[in-house]
Amino acid sequence: MTNPQTASPDKTLAIVGQGYVGLPLAMAAVDAGWSVIGIEKSAGRVEQLKAGSSPVEDISDERLAKAIAAKKYLASNNPADVSAALVVTICVPTPLDDARNPDLELLESATKDIAPHLADGTLLVSESTSYPGTLRDVIIPIVNSLKSSNAKEIFFASAPERVNPGDLVWDQKNTPRLVGGIDTESLNRALAFYNSICDSVVATSTPEIAEAAKILENTFRLVNISLINEFTQLCSAQGINVHEVINAAATKPYGFMPFRPGVGIGGHCIPVDPLYLTWWARKGGQVASLVERSDEISTQMPIYVAERALGIALGKSPGPGRAKRVLILGVAYKPGVGDVRETPVSALRTALIARGAEVAWIDPLVPAWEGTEPVTEAWECDVAIVATNQPGMDVNSLLARGVPILDCTNNYGHLAGVLLL
Ligand SMILES: NC(=O)c1ccc[n+]([C@@H]2O[C@H](COP(=O)([O-])OP(=O)(O)OC[C@H]3O[C@@H](n4cnc5c(N)ncnc54)[C@H](O)[C@@H]3O)[C@@H](O)[C@H]2O)c1
């Protein structure tokens, strides 16, 4: 196979953004026979990718290097390279701004970067998560105002990504893909593209249905996790083991889905996407009150955990003038990944420090975090909190020293000296 930039355009895909979504998509497309140009803004990341070093856990260096060696994948920081592609997907972040409202700046600037270079007949798909109407009201007007005069017809679709980093079962290929086209031809082209990569592709009648479905999926998780976190606090105050309650309720074969308590909600999706919904509701003159309350409960959960842990440490006598020392085990937002963006452990650490504690942390997958380095289990402490159950952490050595542990992950409750949420 030739260089992706000179390969046949009818099997060339350009992906804008080479992160947790864009790179796994690139590798899935390579597996499906596409030549992929990974357009990435960060020069450092482009160099890393070119060297065959994967920046995301789900893609091994070997897999990336193999795609590069086969000339099926090339990273580039030149947005003009989209001109070589028949299909272009946008996979850039859609975070919140300081006021916790949708921040579409990266999505808009990525669209502006590529719009003048799209070839006639290109299918442009947004995979980034956003509120319903983003494709129609934000992306398409930018493209139409900046596209070249040669690009007479551009096709548009929304196909929100559902990837779950670290998931060993569900990936780009076997997770059903929602696709909504702006018109019938766009939908047909998008269906053909995703059918070439995914086992199952589901058409929606409009892009807005696909966009709204993605937001609903993640809001469903926020609301249910918040419900279980609130329920956990009620049970704990009444001396009831919430895990037994959840296990008992989960014996019902229909109408119940178990969610588990934890430090809070993390990652780039669950704490963020529901606020795209609340913003969208308010923009339309409505209030998504259950979702807003769920966000409040989830924001408060790390504070509850901090206070529980410091309550446990009260039983220890630290000596005159010494602050309570708290060791946090696991700081990534979920087990098996080194990703600390939006981790609720950050709010936990802040809450502990605000209450006068001295805080250190361990995470075998995170080399540095918030300007600090990890310690080891030998760090002298009054209490330890298992916040994220990362592989390679040694709770037994802490228990052997008599350090009480608050386990927020429900993995160590069988050990003496461990308390659960
Ligand atoms: N990470 C997930 O689990 C997940 C799951 C489903 C959906 N999503 C959604 O997918 C989208 C992307 O998320 P992600 O986690 O892959 O983000 P990410 O931060 O891991 O990767 C995004 C990449 O885009 C690059 N980028 C930013 N602006 C660019 C531009 N103008 N041109 C080229 N590259 C640019 C960034 O440098 C970064 O490398 C977001 O909308 C997110 O909500 C994420």
PDB file of C-alpha atoms and ligand atoms in Angstrom, residues 16-21 39-42 45 91-94 110 113 128-129 161 163 165 214 268-269 341, ligand 1:
ATOM      1  CA  VAL A  16      -9.108  15.150  12.940  1.00  0.00           C
ATOM      2  CA  GLY A  17      -7.890  14.627  16.517  1.00  0.00           C
ATOM      3  CA  GLN A  18      -5.760  11.638  17.502  1.00  0.00           C
ATOM      4  CA  GLY A  19      -6.770  11.021  21.102  1.00  0.00           C
ATOM      5  CA  TYR A  20      -8.869   8.457  22.955  1.00  0.00           C
ATOM      6  CA  VAL A  21     -11.460   8.489  20.172  1.00  0.00           C
ATOM      7  CA  ILE A  39      -4.624  14.977  11.592  1.00  0.00           C
ATOM      8  CA  GLU A  40      -3.388  16.133  14.992  1.00  0.00           C
ATOM      9  CA  LYS A  41      -2.852  19.673  16.215  1.00  0.00           C
ATOM     10  CA  SER A  42      -0.292  18.878  18.881  1.00  0.00           C
ATOM     11  CA  ARG A  45       1.751  14.083  19.658  1.00  0.00           C
ATOM     12  CA  CYS A  91     -12.807  13.644  16.919  1.00  0.00           C
ATOM     13  CA  VAL A  92     -11.699  16.683  18.923  1.00  0.00           C
ATOM     14  CA  PRO A  93     -12.556  17.422  22.553  1.00  0.00           C
ATOM     15  CA  THR A  94     -15.824  19.089  23.530  1.00  0.00           C
ATOM     16  CA  ALA A 110     -10.898  22.220  13.892  1.00  0.00           C
ATOM     17  CA  ASP A 113      -8.886  24.478   9.873  1.00  0.00           C
ATOM     18  CA  SER A 128     -17.431  14.521  18.996  1.00  0.00           C
ATOM     19  CA  THR A 129     -20.099  14.553  21.680  1.00  0.00           C
ATOM     20  CA  GLU A 161     -18.439   7.914  19.444  1.00  0.00           C
ATOM     21  CA  VAL A 163     -15.775   4.175  22.955  1.00  0.00           C
ATOM     22  CA  PRO A 165     -11.368   3.403  27.172  1.00  0.00           C
ATOM     23  CA  LYS A 214     -25.381  10.056  22.982  1.00  0.00           C
ATOM     24  CA  HIS A 268     -14.362  13.127  29.772  1.00  0.00           C
ATOM     25  CA  CYS A 269     -17.943  12.035  29.269  1.00  0.00           C
ATOM     26  CA  ARG A 341      -8.647  14.269  33.309  1.00  0.00           C
TER      27      ARG A 341
HETATM   28  N1  LIG B   1     -12.587   9.584  25.701  1.00  0.00           N
HETATM   29  C1  LIG B   1     -13.754   8.964  25.712  1.00  0.00           C
HETATM   30  O1  LIG B   1     -13.964   8.033  26.463  1.00  0.00           O
HETATM   31  C2  LIG B   1     -14.860   9.379  24.784  1.00  0.00           C
HETATM   32  C3  LIG B   1     -15.889   8.473  24.518  1.00  0.00           C
HETATM   33  C4  LIG B   1     -16.885   8.820  23.643  1.00  0.00           C
HETATM   34  C5  LIG B   1     -16.877  10.100  23.087  1.00  0.00           C
HETATM   35  N2  LIG B   1     -15.881  10.994  23.394  1.00  0.00           N
HETATM   36  C6  LIG B   1     -15.925  12.300  22.753  1.00  0.00           C
HETATM   37  O2  LIG B   1     -15.001  12.293  21.669  1.00  0.00           O
HETATM   38  C7  LIG B   1     -14.429  13.585  21.507  1.00  0.00           C
HETATM   39  C8  LIG B   1     -12.904  13.476  21.559  1.00  0.00           C
HETATM   40  O3  LIG B   1     -12.543  13.026  22.850  1.00  0.00           O
HETATM   41  P1  LIG B   1     -11.118  12.363  23.170  1.00  0.00           P
HETATM   42  O4  LIG B   1     -11.277  11.715  24.505  1.00  0.00           O
HETATM   43  O5  LIG B   1     -10.661  11.546  22.020  1.00  0.00           O
HETATM   44  O6  LIG B   1     -10.192  13.636  23.307  1.00  0.00           O
HETATM   45  P2  LIG B   1      -8.587  13.628  23.431  1.00  0.00           P
HETATM   46  O7  LIG B   1      -8.232  14.850  24.176  1.00  0.00           O
HETATM   47  O8  LIG B   1      -8.106  12.294  23.922  1.00  0.00           O
HETATM   48  O9  LIG B   1      -8.085  13.755  21.937  1.00  0.00           O
HETATM   49  C9  LIG B   1      -8.419  14.836  21.136  1.00  0.00           C
HETATM   50  C10 LIG B   1      -7.230  15.186  20.273  1.00  0.00           C
HETATM   51  O10 LIG B   1      -7.643  16.215  19.382  1.00  0.00           O
HETATM   52  C11 LIG B   1      -6.546  17.083  19.190  1.00  0.00           C
HETATM   53  N3  LIG B   1      -7.020  18.337  18.635  1.00  0.00           N
HETATM   54  C12 LIG B   1      -7.626  19.372  19.242  1.00  0.00           C
HETATM   55  N4  LIG B   1      -7.932  20.336  18.354  1.00  0.00           N
HETATM   56  C13 LIG B   1      -7.502  19.898  17.140  1.00  0.00           C
HETATM   57  C14 LIG B   1      -7.511  20.436  15.830  1.00  0.00           C
HETATM   58  N5  LIG B   1      -8.015  21.643  15.559  1.00  0.00           N
HETATM   59  N6  LIG B   1      -6.972  19.701  14.846  1.00  0.00           N
HETATM   60  C15 LIG B   1      -6.437  18.491  15.077  1.00  0.00           C
HETATM   61  N7  LIG B   1      -6.391  17.927  16.314  1.00  0.00           N
HETATM   62  C16 LIG B   1      -6.937  18.626  17.317  1.00  0.00           C
HETATM   63  C17 LIG B   1      -5.945  17.179  20.576  1.00  0.00           C
HETATM   64  O11 LIG B   1      -4.597  17.636  20.525  1.00  0.00           O
HETATM   65  C18 LIG B   1      -6.033  15.736  21.067  1.00  0.00           C
HETATM   66  O12 LIG B   1      -4.889  14.985  20.736  1.00  0.00           O
HETATM   67  C19 LIG B   1     -15.049  14.464  22.585  1.00  0.00           C
HETATM   68  O13 LIG B   1     -16.186  15.102  22.062  1.00  0.00           O
HETATM   69  C20 LIG B   1     -15.468  13.454  23.625  1.00  0.00           C
HETATM   70  O14 LIG B   1     -16.537  13.926  24.411  1.00  0.00           O
HETATM   71  C21 LIG B   1     -14.850  10.647  24.210  1.00  0.00           C
END
